[in-house]
Each structure stands twice: as C-alpha cells, then as structure tokens.
Amino acid sequence: GIPIGGDLQPSTYEAWAAYGSITWHITDRFDVEAGLRYSHDKQHYTEIGYGLLFGGVPPTVLLDKRSSDSSTTFSLTPTFHINDNNMLYARVASGFLPGGPNIVPVGVPNVPATFSPTKLTNYEIGLKSTSQDDRVMVDLSAYYIDWTKIPLTTFENNFTFLTSGGQAQSKGVEATIAWIAAPGLRLSANASYNDATLTKNAPYPSNGKRGDPLPYAPKFTLGLNGDYDFALGGGWHGYVGATYRYVDERSTDFAFSYPIAGVLPPLPSSPTIPGYHTINLRAGVNRDQWSIDAYVKNLTNQRGIVQASTFQNYVPVAGEPNPVTGKMEDNATIITPRMFGISVSRNF
C-alpha cells in the first residue's frame, strides 16, 4: 500500500578557493607577510515529501532553494623580532562566512529566501615571548573586529530562520602562559576578555538594539591546566592531569517582535544565562604499546547552560491573561553532566 508519509532532504554544498601568500624579509629582524584568497560556494537544498500526507505518489517537491556566494579576503602581517626569544606583530585581515538558503516553506511572509554572507575585518597586535631556557612561554594579544551582516536566529509565523543582522563589533584581549615548572610537570593558563556588541539595530522582527551584547559571547573566560608525567619502573610510565575552565555569563538570542493588528505584543527579552565552571581529571599508565587511562569530566556535576531561549506557545491556554499569545515557555541546553570512564588500549 501507499505509505502514510515520509520526507527526504537531498542537499549539495560545493566550495572552491584559490589563495597565495608572500613574505618580504625587509631586514634580519623585520618582515611582512601578505596573503590573498578568493572563495566561492554554492548550496542547493531540496525537500521531497511522499505518501498519503503529501498527496500520494509520485513524490512531491516541497522546497527547492539555492544560494551562491563569493568573496575576496586578505591578510597583512608585519613582524618585528626583538631578539631570538621575543617577537612583536600586528595583523589586519578580512574574513568571510558563506550565507545560505532559509529552510522555510515558500510563501511564508517576512522570511527572506536566503541569508547573506558574513564579512569581518580583524585588527590585532601582540607579543610572543619565550624564556632563555625555553621553560616559559607567553602570548599576549589585543584585537578589534568589525562585523557586517552578522547572522541572527529569528522567528516568524512559527518558523525559525536566519537573517542578516546588520553590524557589530568585538574588542578584547587574550593572554596565555605555559610553564615547565619541573621535569615532567607542565602548567598553563589562558584568559580572555571580550566585549561584543551590536553597532546597528538588528532588522525586524528582532528587537536587538545598538549597544546590545551579541548572543552567547562571554565577556570573560579562564582556563587552567596541569599535567605531570613520571616513571614507575619496569618500563611503565604514569601521568596525572587536571583542567579547570570558567565561562562568564552570556546574553541569549535577541527578543522578537510580532505585532498582529496591535493585539500581539513583543516577546520579552530573552534571559541572561549564568556563568559556570568545570573541572576535568585524568590519569593513566602506559608501557610499550599498552595504555590504561581513566578520566572524570565535570567533576562537580555543574549544570552549566550553553543555550537558552523563551518561546511563546501560540495555542491558546485556558486561564492565561492573554489568550492570543498563549503560554510563555523556557528551554535550555546544558553541558554534559559528570561522566567518568576507563579505557584499555594497545597500539599495533
């Protein structure tokens, strides 16, 4: 008999690029590297329905959408070697992220068929330094990024899609230090501060305003890492290690606005999700081709939130103060809970 219904989504993505770079050694301490890249991509998305739910056979093409983007990007990096262990650099570079088709049925109002590619220009200065005995390494950098047509998740007529969100900027600093504190003992730390905001109001139906923080961009992150390798005798070696990571609070997706004849008000602002931290532990022994490894991830079983949103249930709910909007619903995605394991492996 004829099946009740099914859905096929054959899609293709094609991309190619050509690039080249050249380095000019102006002096024995100063050089400049320049690069150029041209890229092109094509996307084709098709959705085919079949069965009784789609009018029987033959299969029916529900969606057939295409997009095509191309871009030329560049990089320019002057470098000054203070000595054999210290280097200053500056960099300006452009970037490109392809757009694509919006997977929304044809005819849905206020939904563009495609979303535009994202373009950015990055300005960066930094220092790379290594101690004379190669036991300490330090990287410091500061950056400013100018974004145009950033992709934003938005919502219209019960469909989620991407739209080009105007302009944004991101500026911050990053620092990394690594230290061989003793034979077999390696310690490292990295920290970053990032201030990413809209510089232009996001397009309808998003309520993102100039100055609003970009979704899911933490202002501060911190990572600490330690590993110790040691000999056990009899050809066996062991190791222990720990990693700590902290992620600051983040804003979620911008609120949406859906005026319907002045009856349906804008959705409230999406929530700010709190910061979280994780601790991972690891230990093991190995000899020749054999290894025994154990680990604990998220030792304190933190329920860190990585994504959250507020949705509106458009099915009227009895007793709700506004029967048109229905019930507000929150949902969230959290990090993997505490997990531990052990493995035995042999290399051949």
Short mmCIF file of C-alpha atoms in Angstrom, two decimals:
data_model
loop_
_atom_site.label_atom_id
_atom_site.label_comp_id
_atom_site.label_asym_id
_atom_site.label_seq_id
_atom_site.Cartn_x
_atom_site.Cartn_y
_atom_site.Cartn_z
CA GLY A 1 0.00 0.00 0.00
CA ILE A 2 0.87 3.66 -0.02
CA PRO A 3 2.94 4.75 2.99
CA ILE A 4 1.44 7.29 5.39
CA GLY A 5 4.20 9.78 4.69
CA GLY A 6 7.89 10.49 4.62
CA ASP A 7 10.37 13.25 3.99
CA LEU A 8 13.66 13.32 2.02
CA GLN A 9 16.17 16.18 2.09
CA PRO A 10 18.81 15.73 -0.63
CA SER A 11 21.23 18.67 -0.48
CA THR A 12 24.56 19.66 -2.00
CA TYR A 13 27.30 22.06 -0.96
CA GLU A 14 30.15 22.93 -3.31
CA ALA A 15 33.08 25.20 -2.50
CA TRP A 16 36.42 26.06 -4.03
CA ALA A 17 39.12 28.59 -3.26
CA ALA A 18 42.39 29.95 -4.60
CA TYR A 19 44.93 31.63 -2.35
CA GLY A 20 48.52 32.72 -2.13
CA SER A 21 50.90 34.49 0.22
CA ILE A 22 54.28 36.17 0.08
CA THR A 23 56.77 37.15 2.79
CA TRP A 24 59.20 40.05 2.40
CA HIS A 25 62.21 39.94 4.73
CA ILE A 26 62.96 43.66 4.85
CA THR A 27 65.74 43.25 7.44
CA ASP A 28 67.04 40.36 9.50
CA ARG A 29 64.53 41.35 12.23
CA PHE A 30 61.61 42.84 10.33
CA ASP A 31 59.41 41.08 7.77
CA VAL A 32 55.96 41.49 6.26
CA GLU A 33 53.65 38.72 5.09
CA ALA A 34 50.75 39.41 2.73
CA GLY A 35 48.06 36.99 1.59
CA LEU A 36 45.07 36.97 -0.74
CA ARG A 37 42.25 34.44 -1.07
CA TYR A 38 39.26 34.10 -3.40
CA SER A 39 36.50 31.68 -2.44
CA HIS A 40 33.20 30.64 -3.99
CA ASP A 41 30.44 28.32 -2.79
CA LYS A 42 27.08 27.03 -4.00
CA GLN A 43 24.31 25.43 -1.93
CA HIS A 44 21.25 23.56 -3.13
CA TYR A 45 18.60 22.37 -0.67
CA THR A 46 15.67 20.18 -1.71
CA GLU A 47 12.89 18.73 0.41
CA ILE A 48 10.70 15.98 -1.03
CA GLY A 49 7.55 14.63 0.59
CA TYR A 50 5.83 11.39 -0.30
CA GLY A 51 2.95 9.23 0.84
CA LEU A 52 -0.64 9.96 1.83
CA LEU A 53 0.26 13.08 3.82
CA PHE A 54 1.67 14.66 0.65
CA GLY A 55 -0.99 13.68 -1.83
CA GLY A 56 0.14 10.13 -2.51
CA VAL A 57 2.64 9.23 -5.20
CA PRO A 58 4.67 10.35 -7.06
CA PRO A 59 6.83 12.24 -4.51
CA THR A 60 6.19 15.98 -4.26
CA VAL A 61 8.94 18.61 -4.17
CA LEU A 62 8.15 20.78 -1.16
CA LEU A 63 11.21 23.04 -1.21
CA ASP A 64 13.87 23.79 -3.81
CA LYS A 65 16.23 26.55 -2.69
CA ARG A 66 19.63 27.67 -3.90
CA SER A 67 22.27 30.17 -2.86
CA SER A 68 25.66 31.23 -4.18
CA ASP A 69 28.34 33.44 -2.59
CA SER A 70 31.87 34.54 -3.42
CA SER A 71 34.40 36.74 -1.66
CA THR A 72 37.97 38.02 -1.80
CA THR A 73 39.75 38.26 1.55
CA PHE A 74 43.22 39.44 2.51
CA SER A 75 45.76 39.44 5.33
CA LEU A 76 48.75 41.66 6.12
CA THR A 77 51.13 40.80 8.99
CA PRO A 78 54.24 42.84 9.83
CA THR A 79 56.53 41.15 12.37
CA PHE A 80 59.44 42.53 14.38
CA HIS A 81 61.85 40.13 16.09
CA ILE A 82 63.24 41.92 19.14
CA ASN A 83 65.65 39.03 19.64
CA ASP A 84 65.61 35.25 19.28
CA ASN A 85 63.06 34.88 22.10
CA ASN A 86 60.73 37.87 21.71
CA MET A 87 58.57 38.98 18.81
CA LEU A 88 56.08 41.80 18.24
CA TYR A 89 53.47 41.56 15.50
CA ALA A 90 50.49 43.36 14.04
CA ARG A 91 47.85 41.94 11.75
CA VAL A 92 44.94 43.13 9.70
CA ALA A 93 42.83 40.52 7.94
CA SER A 94 39.39 40.13 6.45
CA GLY A 95 37.12 37.12 6.79
CA PHE A 96 34.08 35.64 5.11
CA LEU A 97 31.39 33.21 6.22
CA PRO A 98 29.01 31.98 3.47
CA GLY A 99 25.30 32.62 3.68
CA GLY A 100 22.72 30.08 2.60
CA PRO A 101 19.07 29.27 1.96
CA ASN A 102 16.48 29.55 4.71
CA ILE A 103 14.72 26.23 5.16
CA VAL A 104 11.23 27.70 5.35
CA PRO A 105 8.26 26.91 3.05
CA VAL A 106 7.82 29.22 0.07
CA GLY A 107 5.27 31.96 0.69
CA VAL A 108 5.81 32.47 4.41
CA PRO A 109 5.69 36.28 4.79
CA ASN A 110 8.63 38.32 6.09
CA VAL A 111 11.11 35.44 5.61
CA PRO A 112 13.95 36.01 3.12
CA ALA A 113 14.73 33.13 0.76
CA THR A 114 18.41 33.32 1.73
CA PHE A 115 20.59 34.97 4.37
CA SER A 116 23.63 36.99 3.33
CA PRO A 117 27.26 36.05 3.94
CA THR A 118 29.00 37.49 6.99
CA LYS A 119 32.07 39.66 6.47
CA LEU A 120 34.54 40.95 9.03
CA THR A 121 37.83 42.78 9.35
CA ASN A 122 40.16 41.90 12.22
CA TYR A 123 42.84 44.21 13.63
CA GLU A 124 45.31 42.64 16.07
CA ILE A 125 48.57 43.41 17.84
CA GLY A 126 50.51 41.01 20.01
CA LEU A 127 53.66 39.80 21.71
CA LYS A 128 55.14 36.30 21.71
CA SER A 129 57.90 35.63 24.21
CA THR A 130 59.93 32.60 25.31
CA SER A 131 62.42 32.42 28.18
CA GLN A 132 66.09 31.76 27.51
CA ASP A 133 65.78 28.18 28.81
CA ASP A 134 62.54 27.57 26.83
CA ARG A 135 60.65 26.74 30.05
CA VAL A 136 58.27 29.72 29.97
CA MET A 137 56.17 30.87 27.01
CA VAL A 138 53.92 33.96 27.00
CA ASP A 139 51.45 35.11 24.32
CA LEU A 140 49.63 38.46 24.66
CA SER A 141 47.26 39.99 22.11
CA ALA A 142 44.64 42.69 21.73
CA TYR A 143 42.11 42.82 18.91
CA TYR A 144 39.25 44.73 17.34
CA ILE A 145 36.82 43.04 14.94
CA ASP A 146 34.36 44.89 12.71
CA TRP A 147 31.44 42.67 11.59
CA THR A 148 28.88 43.29 8.86
CA LYS A 149 25.73 41.29 8.12
CA ILE A 150 26.09 39.02 11.13
CA PRO A 151 23.70 36.00 11.05
CA LEU A 152 20.99 36.17 13.71
CA THR A 153 18.44 33.50 14.58
CA THR A 154 14.92 34.88 14.37
CA PHE A 155 11.34 33.63 14.29
CA GLU A 156 8.29 34.34 12.15
CA ASN A 157 4.94 32.56 11.80
CA ASN A 158 6.18 29.63 13.92
CA PHE A 159 9.29 29.17 11.73
CA THR A 160 12.88 29.71 12.86
CA PHE A 161 15.28 31.12 10.28
CA LEU A 162 18.46 33.19 9.86
CA THR A 163 18.59 36.83 8.88
CA SER A 164 21.45 39.25 8.26
CA GLY A 165 21.70 41.24 11.48
CA GLY A 166 23.34 44.48 10.48
CA GLN A 167 26.64 45.41 12.08
CA ALA A 168 28.58 44.54 15.23
CA GLN A 169 31.99 44.96 16.80
CA SER A 170 34.11 42.85 19.10
CA LYS A 171 37.13 44.04 21.02
CA GLY A 172 39.19 42.34 23.66
CA VAL A 173 42.46 40.94 24.96
CA GLU A 174 43.84 37.42 25.31
CA ALA A 175 46.74 36.05 27.36
CA THR A 176 48.35 32.61 27.51
CA ILE A 177 51.24 31.42 29.66
CA ALA A 178 52.85 27.97 29.68
CA TRP A 179 55.49 26.86 32.18
CA ILE A 180 57.60 23.72 32.51
CA ALA A 181 57.80 24.00 36.29
CA ALA A 182 59.87 20.85 36.84
CA PRO A 183 60.87 17.75 34.85
CA GLY A 184 57.59 16.20 33.69
CA LEU A 185 55.42 18.98 35.17
CA ARG A 186 53.67 21.28 32.68
CA LEU A 187 51.39 24.11 33.79
CA SER A 188 49.44 26.56 31.63
CA ALA A 189 46.81 29.26 31.94
CA ASN A 190 44.80 31.28 29.45
CA ALA A 191 42.35 34.11 29.94
CA SER A 192 40.37 36.37 27.64
CA TYR A 193 38.16 39.45 27.86
CA ASN A 194 35.76 40.13 25.00
CA ASP A 195 33.25 42.96 24.54
CA ALA A 196 30.99 42.15 21.57
CA THR A 197 28.01 44.40 20.81
CA LEU A 198 25.69 45.47 18.01
CA THR A 199 26.66 48.75 16.36
CA LYS A 200 23.39 48.94 14.43
CA ASN A 201 19.84 47.90 15.29
CA ALA A 202 19.02 44.38 14.14
CA PRO A 203 16.32 44.12 11.44
CA TYR A 204 12.69 43.20 12.12
CA PRO A 205 11.45 41.03 13.75
CA SER A 206 14.44 41.04 16.09
CA ASN A 207 14.41 43.61 18.89
CA GLY A 208 18.22 43.76 19.10
CA LYS A 209 19.30 47.36 19.60
CA ARG A 210 22.58 49.17 19.09
CA GLY A 211 24.79 48.52 22.11
CA ASP A 212 23.19 45.17 22.99
CA PRO A 213 25.71 42.36 23.66
CA LEU A 214 25.95 39.68 20.99
CA PRO A 215 24.26 36.38 21.88
CA TYR A 216 26.38 33.74 23.63
CA ALA A 217 29.56 35.87 23.75
CA PRO A 218 31.02 35.67 27.29
CA LYS A 219 32.96 38.70 28.44
CA PHE A 220 35.46 36.65 30.42
CA THR A 221 36.84 33.13 30.12
CA LEU A 222 39.59 31.40 32.07
CA GLY A 223 41.37 28.09 31.66
CA LEU A 224 43.95 26.39 33.91
CA ASN A 225 45.75 23.18 33.02
CA GLY A 226 48.32 20.94 34.70
CA ASP A 227 49.93 17.65 33.67
CA TYR A 228 52.62 15.56 35.37
CA ASP A 229 54.41 12.65 33.70
CA PHE A 230 56.59 10.29 35.75
CA ALA A 231 58.37 6.93 35.60
CA LEU A 232 57.02 3.99 37.61
CA GLY A 233 59.76 1.45 36.96
CA GLY A 234 59.74 -1.75 34.98
CA GLY A 235 59.21 0.18 31.76
CA TRP A 236 55.93 1.69 32.96
CA HIS A 237 55.17 5.41 32.87
CA GLY A 238 52.31 7.25 34.50
CA TYR A 239 50.60 10.60 34.23
CA VAL A 240 48.02 12.68 36.08
CA GLY A 241 46.34 15.86 34.92
CA ALA A 242 43.61 18.35 35.66
CA THR A 243 41.83 21.10 33.71
CA TYR A 244 39.73 23.95 35.08
CA ARG A 245 37.54 26.12 32.84
CA TYR A 246 35.33 29.11 33.62
CA VAL A 247 32.85 30.75 31.24
CA ASP A 248 31.23 34.07 32.19
CA GLU A 249 27.53 34.86 31.93
CA ARG A 250 26.13 35.38 28.43
CA SER A 251 23.17 37.03 26.75
CA THR A 252 20.89 34.80 24.70
CA ASP A 253 19.19 35.47 21.35
CA PHE A 254 17.59 38.87 20.91
CA ALA A 255 13.89 39.17 21.68
CA PHE A 256 11.41 39.12 18.79
CA SER A 257 8.53 41.44 17.92
CA TYR A 258 5.29 40.17 16.37
CA PRO A 259 2.65 42.87 16.21
CA ILE A 260 -0.65 41.45 14.95
CA ALA A 261 -3.16 44.24 14.47
CA GLY A 262 -1.88 45.74 17.70
CA VAL A 263 -3.02 42.71 19.68
CA LEU A 264 0.07 40.53 19.97
CA PRO A 265 2.80 42.39 21.90
CA PRO A 266 6.56 41.88 21.50
CA LEU A 267 8.08 38.90 23.25
CA PRO A 268 10.01 39.73 26.43
CA SER A 269 13.79 39.89 26.34
CA SER A 270 15.49 36.51 26.28
CA PRO A 271 17.22 35.58 29.54
CA THR A 272 20.84 36.12 30.51
CA ILE A 273 22.35 32.76 31.36
CA PRO A 274 24.75 32.49 34.31
CA GLY A 275 28.42 31.62 34.11
CA TYR A 276 29.68 28.17 35.00
CA HIS A 277 32.91 26.30 35.69
CA THR A 278 34.08 22.73 35.10
CA ILE A 279 36.87 20.54 36.46
CA ASN A 280 38.19 17.57 34.49
CA LEU A 281 40.62 14.98 35.89
CA ARG A 282 42.67 12.34 34.09
CA ALA A 283 45.28 9.71 34.97
CA GLY A 284 46.85 6.71 33.33
CA VAL A 285 49.77 4.37 32.87
CA ASN A 286 51.46 3.09 29.73
CA ARG A 287 54.16 0.67 28.69
CA ASP A 288 55.29 -0.17 25.18
CA GLN A 289 52.07 -0.41 23.15
CA TRP A 290 49.72 -0.70 26.14
CA SER A 291 47.84 2.15 27.82
CA ILE A 292 45.32 2.26 30.67
CA ASP A 293 43.54 5.59 31.02
CA ALA A 294 40.90 6.89 33.44
CA TYR A 295 39.05 10.19 33.48
CA VAL A 296 36.37 12.21 35.24
CA LYS A 297 34.69 15.03 33.33
CA ASN A 298 32.68 17.76 35.07
CA LEU A 299 33.82 16.55 38.48
CA THR A 300 31.41 18.76 40.47
CA ASN A 301 28.47 17.93 38.17
CA GLN A 302 27.79 21.54 37.18
CA ARG A 303 24.63 22.26 35.20
CA GLY A 304 26.16 24.93 33.02
CA ILE A 305 23.78 26.35 30.44
CA VAL A 306 25.14 26.68 26.91
CA GLN A 307 21.90 27.71 25.17
CA ALA A 308 18.57 29.06 26.37
CA SER A 309 15.51 30.65 24.83
CA THR A 310 12.00 31.81 25.58
CA PHE A 311 9.25 30.61 23.27
CA GLN A 312 5.61 31.51 23.09
CA ASN A 313 3.01 28.78 22.86
CA TYR A 314 0.57 30.07 20.25
CA VAL A 315 -2.08 27.54 21.20
CA PRO A 316 -4.44 29.49 23.50
CA VAL A 317 -4.31 28.22 27.06
CA ALA A 318 -7.36 28.49 29.30
CA GLY A 319 -6.79 30.89 32.14
CA GLU A 320 -3.89 32.73 30.54
CA PRO A 321 -4.16 36.54 30.83
CA ASN A 322 -3.65 36.93 27.08
CA PRO A 323 -5.47 34.21 25.10
CA VAL A 324 -3.79 35.29 21.86
CA THR A 325 -0.19 34.92 22.96
CA GLY A 326 -0.70 31.74 24.94
CA LYS A 327 1.83 30.44 27.45
CA MET A 328 5.48 31.51 27.72
CA GLU A 329 7.88 28.58 27.77
CA ASP A 330 11.61 28.49 28.59
CA ASN A 331 14.01 25.81 27.44
CA ALA A 332 17.74 25.33 27.86
CA THR A 333 20.60 23.08 26.80
CA ILE A 334 23.15 22.20 29.48
CA ILE A 335 26.68 20.85 29.43
CA THR A 336 27.36 17.13 29.77
CA PRO A 337 26.81 16.05 33.40
CA ARG A 338 29.52 14.34 35.43
CA MET A 339 30.97 11.47 33.44
CA PHE A 340 33.76 9.06 34.28
CA GLY A 341 35.34 6.16 32.48
CA ILE A 342 38.32 3.92 31.96
CA SER A 343 39.87 2.51 28.80
CA VAL A 344 42.49 -0.06 27.91
CA SER A 345 44.18 0.22 24.52
CA ARG A 346 47.02 -1.29 22.55
CA ASN A 347 48.79 0.21 19.56
CA PHE A 348 49.78 -2.09 16.73
#
